[in-house]
Amino acid sequence: MNRVRSFLLAAACLAVPALGAAQPAGTSLAITGAVRTPLTIDARQLATYPRQTVEVTSQERTVRYEGVLVGTLLERAGATVGPDLRGAALATYVVATGADGYRVVFAIAELDPAMSAADVLVADTADGKPLTEAQGPFRLVTPKDRRGARGVRQLQRLDVVRLPSP
């Protein structure tokens, strides 16, 4: 009986650090693929990046979102943006994926503030409040799109894909 009790106590002690280290699903944003430094960002880290505000009007209601431009996050991860975005690098796209598997695609030039005024944002607040659980903690906001179809709720991943040279 003591051996069983000792085994269970040892197993419980080994499990506790693993449980404490695990982060609940959906609380971070991963930026992966054709980048120098893949990033995983949580809400606290996102709040330290340069902030932008955009407004989106849908069904006669305007929402003011705040967050970080996707181009800024791609630059921090080491994706080719800015003055180096030319030639073969323009054959790069970004796949944004939500917790429910919803995916949308952007040409990297759409997300680079040096090339486009699209202001695509990873938002963490709406009208000054944290996003609801159904929307966040992160939401991809596309204020210049005429339809909101490329907005991604519960954003979890930005995968940078560079097409191979022909």
PDB file of C-alpha atoms in Angstrom:
ATOM      1  CA  MET A   1       0.000   0.000   0.000  1.00  0.00           C
ATOM      2  CA  ASN A   2       2.854   2.410   0.794  1.00  0.00           C
ATOM      3  CA  ARG A   3       4.395   1.711  -2.622  1.00  0.00           C
ATOM      4  CA  VAL A   4       1.131   2.595  -4.351  1.00  0.00           C
ATOM      5  CA  ARG A   5       0.771   5.776  -2.278  1.00  0.00           C
ATOM      6  CA  SER A   6       4.397   6.755  -3.009  1.00  0.00           C
ATOM      7  CA  PHE A   7       3.901   6.116  -6.728  1.00  0.00           C
ATOM      8  CA  LEU A   8       0.735   8.241  -6.836  1.00  0.00           C
ATOM      9  CA  LEU A   9       2.398  11.049  -4.876  1.00  0.00           C
ATOM     10  CA  ALA A  10       5.415  11.011  -7.209  1.00  0.00           C
ATOM     11  CA  ALA A  11       3.168  11.017 -10.290  1.00  0.00           C
ATOM     12  CA  ALA A  12       1.163  13.951  -8.894  1.00  0.00           C
ATOM     13  CA  CYS A  13       4.348  15.921  -8.167  1.00  0.00           C
ATOM     14  CA  LEU A  14       5.608  15.348 -11.706  1.00  0.00           C
ATOM     15  CA  ALA A  15       2.272  16.416 -13.221  1.00  0.00           C
ATOM     16  CA  VAL A  16       1.939  19.699 -11.307  1.00  0.00           C
ATOM     17  CA  PRO A  17       4.779  21.588 -13.072  1.00  0.00           C
ATOM     18  CA  ALA A  18       3.514  20.443 -16.453  1.00  0.00           C
ATOM     19  CA  LEU A  19       0.005  21.672 -15.690  1.00  0.00           C
ATOM     20  CA  GLY A  20       1.282  25.011 -14.417  1.00  0.00           C
ATOM     21  CA  ALA A  21       3.403  25.577 -17.524  1.00  0.00           C
ATOM     22  CA  ALA A  22       0.635  24.866 -19.994  1.00  0.00           C
ATOM     23  CA  GLN A  23      -1.070  27.890 -21.505  1.00  0.00           C
ATOM     24  CA  PRO A  24      -4.783  27.561 -22.276  1.00  0.00           C
ATOM     25  CA  ALA A  25      -5.556  27.106 -25.964  1.00  0.00           C
ATOM     26  CA  GLY A  26      -6.303  30.300 -27.821  1.00  0.00           C
ATOM     27  CA  THR A  27      -4.447  32.707 -25.539  1.00  0.00           C
ATOM     28  CA  SER A  28      -1.524  33.344 -27.853  1.00  0.00           C
ATOM     29  CA  LEU A  29      -0.794  34.215 -31.453  1.00  0.00           C
ATOM     30  CA  ALA A  30       1.852  32.252 -33.369  1.00  0.00           C
ATOM     31  CA  ILE A  31       3.733  33.822 -36.292  1.00  0.00           C
ATOM     32  CA  THR A  32       5.518  31.096 -38.226  1.00  0.00           C
ATOM     33  CA  GLY A  33       6.756  30.030 -41.640  1.00  0.00           C
ATOM     34  CA  ALA A  34       9.092  32.106 -43.821  1.00  0.00           C
ATOM     35  CA  VAL A  35      10.342  34.267 -40.935  1.00  0.00           C
ATOM     36  CA  ARG A  36      13.753  34.525 -39.250  1.00  0.00           C
ATOM     37  CA  THR A  37      12.369  34.258 -35.720  1.00  0.00           C
ATOM     38  CA  PRO A  38       9.001  32.528 -35.222  1.00  0.00           C
ATOM     39  CA  LEU A  39       7.043  34.347 -32.516  1.00  0.00           C
ATOM     40  CA  THR A  40       4.414  33.371 -30.016  1.00  0.00           C
ATOM     41  CA  ILE A  41       2.782  36.441 -28.515  1.00  0.00           C
ATOM     42  CA  ASP A  42       0.322  36.638 -25.646  1.00  0.00           C
ATOM     43  CA  ALA A  43      -1.942  39.582 -24.770  1.00  0.00           C
ATOM     44  CA  ARG A  44       0.565  41.081 -22.332  1.00  0.00           C
ATOM     45  CA  GLN A  45       3.317  41.074 -24.968  1.00  0.00           C
ATOM     46  CA  LEU A  46       1.033  42.449 -27.696  1.00  0.00           C
ATOM     47  CA  ALA A  47       0.236  45.412 -25.447  1.00  0.00           C
ATOM     48  CA  THR A  48       3.935  46.428 -25.526  1.00  0.00           C
ATOM     49  CA  TYR A  49       4.047  46.831 -29.332  1.00  0.00           C
ATOM     50  CA  PRO A  50       3.259  50.152 -31.091  1.00  0.00           C
ATOM     51  CA  ARG A  51      -0.526  50.588 -31.015  1.00  0.00           C
ATOM     52  CA  GLN A  52      -2.930  51.660 -33.766  1.00  0.00           C
ATOM     53  CA  THR A  53      -6.640  52.375 -33.793  1.00  0.00           C
ATOM     54  CA  VAL A  54      -9.030  51.673 -36.682  1.00  0.00           C
ATOM     55  CA  GLU A  55     -12.774  52.033 -37.084  1.00  0.00           C
ATOM     56  CA  VAL A  56     -14.990  49.516 -38.836  1.00  0.00           C
ATOM     57  CA  THR A  57     -18.589  50.254 -39.756  1.00  0.00           C
ATOM     58  CA  SER A  58     -20.885  47.300 -40.315  1.00  0.00           C
ATOM     59  CA  GLN A  59     -24.668  47.215 -40.343  1.00  0.00           C
ATOM     60  CA  GLU A  60     -24.831  50.900 -39.374  1.00  0.00           C
ATOM     61  CA  ARG A  61     -22.661  50.345 -36.259  1.00  0.00           C
ATOM     62  CA  THR A  62     -19.109  51.651 -35.914  1.00  0.00           C
ATOM     63  CA  VAL A  63     -16.622  49.768 -33.743  1.00  0.00           C
ATOM     64  CA  ARG A  64     -13.266  51.249 -32.752  1.00  0.00           C
ATOM     65  CA  TYR A  65     -10.590  48.523 -32.585  1.00  0.00           C
ATOM     66  CA  GLU A  66      -7.130  48.938 -31.082  1.00  0.00           C
ATOM     67  CA  GLY A  67      -4.153  46.669 -31.565  1.00  0.00           C
ATOM     68  CA  VAL A  68      -0.975  46.208 -33.583  1.00  0.00           C
ATOM     69  CA  LEU A  69      -0.546  46.331 -37.359  1.00  0.00           C
ATOM     70  CA  VAL A  70       0.121  42.881 -38.809  1.00  0.00           C
ATOM     71  CA  GLY A  71       3.052  44.410 -40.731  1.00  0.00           C
ATOM     72  CA  THR A  72       4.697  45.364 -37.433  1.00  0.00           C
ATOM     73  CA  LEU A  73       4.367  41.796 -36.140  1.00  0.00           C
ATOM     74  CA  LEU A  74       5.707  40.356 -39.395  1.00  0.00           C
ATOM     75  CA  GLU A  75       8.682  42.714 -39.222  1.00  0.00           C
ATOM     76  CA  ARG A  76       9.423  41.651 -35.614  1.00  0.00           C
ATOM     77  CA  ALA A  77       9.314  38.010 -36.699  1.00  0.00           C
ATOM     78  CA  GLY A  78      11.788  38.734 -39.488  1.00  0.00           C
ATOM     79  CA  ALA A  79       9.493  38.374 -42.503  1.00  0.00           C
ATOM     80  CA  THR A  80      10.606  40.239 -45.608  1.00  0.00           C
ATOM     81  CA  VAL A  81       8.773  43.592 -45.448  1.00  0.00           C
ATOM     82  CA  GLY A  82       9.690  47.243 -45.887  1.00  0.00           C
ATOM     83  CA  PRO A  83      12.378  48.223 -48.403  1.00  0.00           C
ATOM     84  CA  ASP A  84      13.410  44.570 -48.926  1.00  0.00           C
ATOM     85  CA  LEU A  85       9.919  43.616 -50.136  1.00  0.00           C
ATOM     86  CA  ARG A  86      10.505  43.469 -53.883  1.00  0.00           C
ATOM     87  CA  GLY A  87      11.163  40.939 -56.634  1.00  0.00           C
ATOM     88  CA  ALA A  88      10.744  37.319 -55.604  1.00  0.00           C
ATOM     89  CA  ALA A  89       9.798  38.337 -52.043  1.00  0.00           C
ATOM     90  CA  LEU A  90       6.510  39.698 -53.425  1.00  0.00           C
ATOM     91  CA  ALA A  91       5.474  36.091 -54.110  1.00  0.00           C
ATOM     92  CA  THR A  92       4.797  35.670 -50.390  1.00  0.00           C
ATOM     93  CA  TYR A  93       1.424  35.345 -48.720  1.00  0.00           C
ATOM     94  CA  VAL A  94       0.123  35.111 -45.162  1.00  0.00           C
ATOM     95  CA  VAL A  95      -2.522  32.650 -43.995  1.00  0.00           C
ATOM     96  CA  ALA A  96      -4.470  33.855 -40.948  1.00  0.00           C
ATOM     97  CA  THR A  97      -6.185  31.084 -38.973  1.00  0.00           C
ATOM     98  CA  GLY A  98      -8.806  31.313 -36.224  1.00  0.00           C
ATOM     99  CA  ALA A  99      -9.552  28.844 -33.433  1.00  0.00           C
ATOM    100  CA  ASP A 100     -12.452  27.392 -35.428  1.00  0.00           C
ATOM    101  CA  GLY A 101     -10.196  26.657 -38.423  1.00  0.00           C
ATOM    102  CA  TYR A 102     -11.441  29.638 -40.470  1.00  0.00           C
ATOM    103  CA  ARG A 103      -8.610  30.752 -42.746  1.00  0.00           C
ATOM    104  CA  VAL A 104      -8.032  33.740 -44.994  1.00  0.00           C
ATOM    105  CA  VAL A 105      -5.120  34.733 -47.224  1.00  0.00           C
ATOM    106  CA  PHE A 106      -3.343  38.060 -47.740  1.00  0.00           C
ATOM    107  CA  ALA A 107      -0.578  38.930 -50.162  1.00  0.00           C
ATOM    108  CA  ILE A 108       2.300  40.151 -48.009  1.00  0.00           C
ATOM    109  CA  ALA A 109       2.227  43.514 -49.813  1.00  0.00           C
ATOM    110  CA  GLU A 110      -1.295  44.097 -48.404  1.00  0.00           C
ATOM    111  CA  LEU A 111       0.092  43.813 -44.878  1.00  0.00           C
ATOM    112  CA  ASP A 112       3.235  45.927 -45.305  1.00  0.00           C
ATOM    113  CA  PRO A 113       2.559  49.541 -44.249  1.00  0.00           C
ATOM    114  CA  ALA A 114       5.327  50.689 -46.616  1.00  0.00           C
ATOM    115  CA  MET A 115       3.318  49.315 -49.581  1.00  0.00           C
ATOM    116  CA  SER A 116      -0.329  49.500 -48.551  1.00  0.00           C
ATOM    117  CA  ALA A 117      -2.629  51.652 -46.468  1.00  0.00           C
ATOM    118  CA  ALA A 118      -4.854  48.665 -45.650  1.00  0.00           C
ATOM    119  CA  ASP A 119      -4.136  48.995 -41.884  1.00  0.00           C
ATOM    120  CA  VAL A 120      -4.794  45.287 -41.188  1.00  0.00           C
ATOM    121  CA  LEU A 121      -4.724  44.991 -37.425  1.00  0.00           C
ATOM    122  CA  VAL A 122      -4.377  42.301 -34.776  1.00  0.00           C
ATOM    123  CA  ALA A 123      -6.855  43.825 -32.346  1.00  0.00           C
ATOM    124  CA  ASP A 124      -7.191  43.074 -28.660  1.00  0.00           C
ATOM    125  CA  THR A 125      -9.765  45.734 -27.732  1.00  0.00           C
ATOM    126  CA  ALA A 126     -13.072  46.954 -29.177  1.00  0.00           C
ATOM    127  CA  ASP A 127     -14.482  50.298 -28.091  1.00  0.00           C
ATOM    128  CA  GLY A 128     -11.874  50.481 -25.331  1.00  0.00           C
ATOM    129  CA  LYS A 129     -12.703  47.105 -23.773  1.00  0.00           C
ATOM    130  CA  PRO A 130     -10.973  43.718 -24.120  1.00  0.00           C
ATOM    131  CA  LEU A 131     -12.499  41.569 -26.843  1.00  0.00           C
ATOM    132  CA  THR A 132     -15.203  39.168 -25.739  1.00  0.00           C
ATOM    133  CA  GLU A 133     -14.380  35.487 -25.467  1.00  0.00           C
ATOM    134  CA  ALA A 134     -16.273  34.860 -28.721  1.00  0.00           C
ATOM    135  CA  GLN A 135     -14.113  37.435 -30.547  1.00  0.00           C
ATOM    136  CA  GLY A 136     -10.688  37.207 -28.931  1.00  0.00           C
ATOM    137  CA  PRO A 137      -8.342  37.474 -27.270  1.00  0.00           C
ATOM    138  CA  PHE A 138      -7.138  38.484 -30.758  1.00  0.00           C
ATOM    139  CA  ARG A 139      -9.123  39.446 -33.825  1.00  0.00           C
ATOM    140  CA  LEU A 140      -7.839  40.206 -37.300  1.00  0.00           C
ATOM    141  CA  VAL A 141      -9.475  43.443 -38.441  1.00  0.00           C
ATOM    142  CA  THR A 142      -9.505  44.559 -42.087  1.00  0.00           C
ATOM    143  CA  PRO A 143     -10.928  48.101 -42.033  1.00  0.00           C
ATOM    144  CA  LYS A 144     -10.461  48.858 -45.740  1.00  0.00           C
ATOM    145  CA  ASP A 145     -12.175  45.690 -47.003  1.00  0.00           C
ATOM    146  CA  ARG A 146     -15.687  46.413 -48.284  1.00  0.00           C
ATOM    147  CA  ARG A 147     -16.926  43.220 -46.640  1.00  0.00           C
ATOM    148  CA  GLY A 148     -15.770  41.785 -43.329  1.00  0.00           C
ATOM    149  CA  ALA A 149     -15.175  38.285 -44.694  1.00  0.00           C
ATOM    150  CA  ARG A 150     -11.405  38.427 -44.060  1.00  0.00           C
ATOM    151  CA  GLY A 151     -11.821  39.431 -40.432  1.00  0.00           C
ATOM    152  CA  VAL A 152     -10.808  36.452 -38.281  1.00  0.00           C
ATOM    153  CA  ARG A 153     -12.210  35.962 -34.792  1.00  0.00           C
ATOM    154  CA  GLN A 154     -10.114  34.183 -32.159  1.00  0.00           C
ATOM    155  CA  LEU A 155      -6.996  34.597 -34.298  1.00  0.00           C
ATOM    156  CA  GLN A 156      -4.376  31.974 -33.441  1.00  0.00           C
ATOM    157  CA  ARG A 157      -1.862  31.858 -36.299  1.00  0.00           C
ATOM    158  CA  LEU A 158      -0.230  33.915 -39.006  1.00  0.00           C
ATOM    159  CA  ASP A 159       1.695  31.595 -41.317  1.00  0.00           C
ATOM    160  CA  VAL A 160       4.041  33.285 -43.798  1.00  0.00           C
ATOM    161  CA  VAL A 161       4.438  31.273 -47.024  1.00  0.00           C
ATOM    162  CA  ARG A 162       6.948  32.163 -49.717  1.00  0.00           C
ATOM    163  CA  LEU A 163       6.364  30.637 -53.131  1.00  0.00           C
ATOM    164  CA  PRO A 164       9.426  28.915 -54.577  1.00  0.00           C
ATOM    165  CA  SER A 165      11.198  30.602 -57.449  1.00  0.00           C
ATOM    166  CA  PRO A 166      10.199  29.172 -60.847  1.00  0.00           C
TER     167      PRO A 166
END
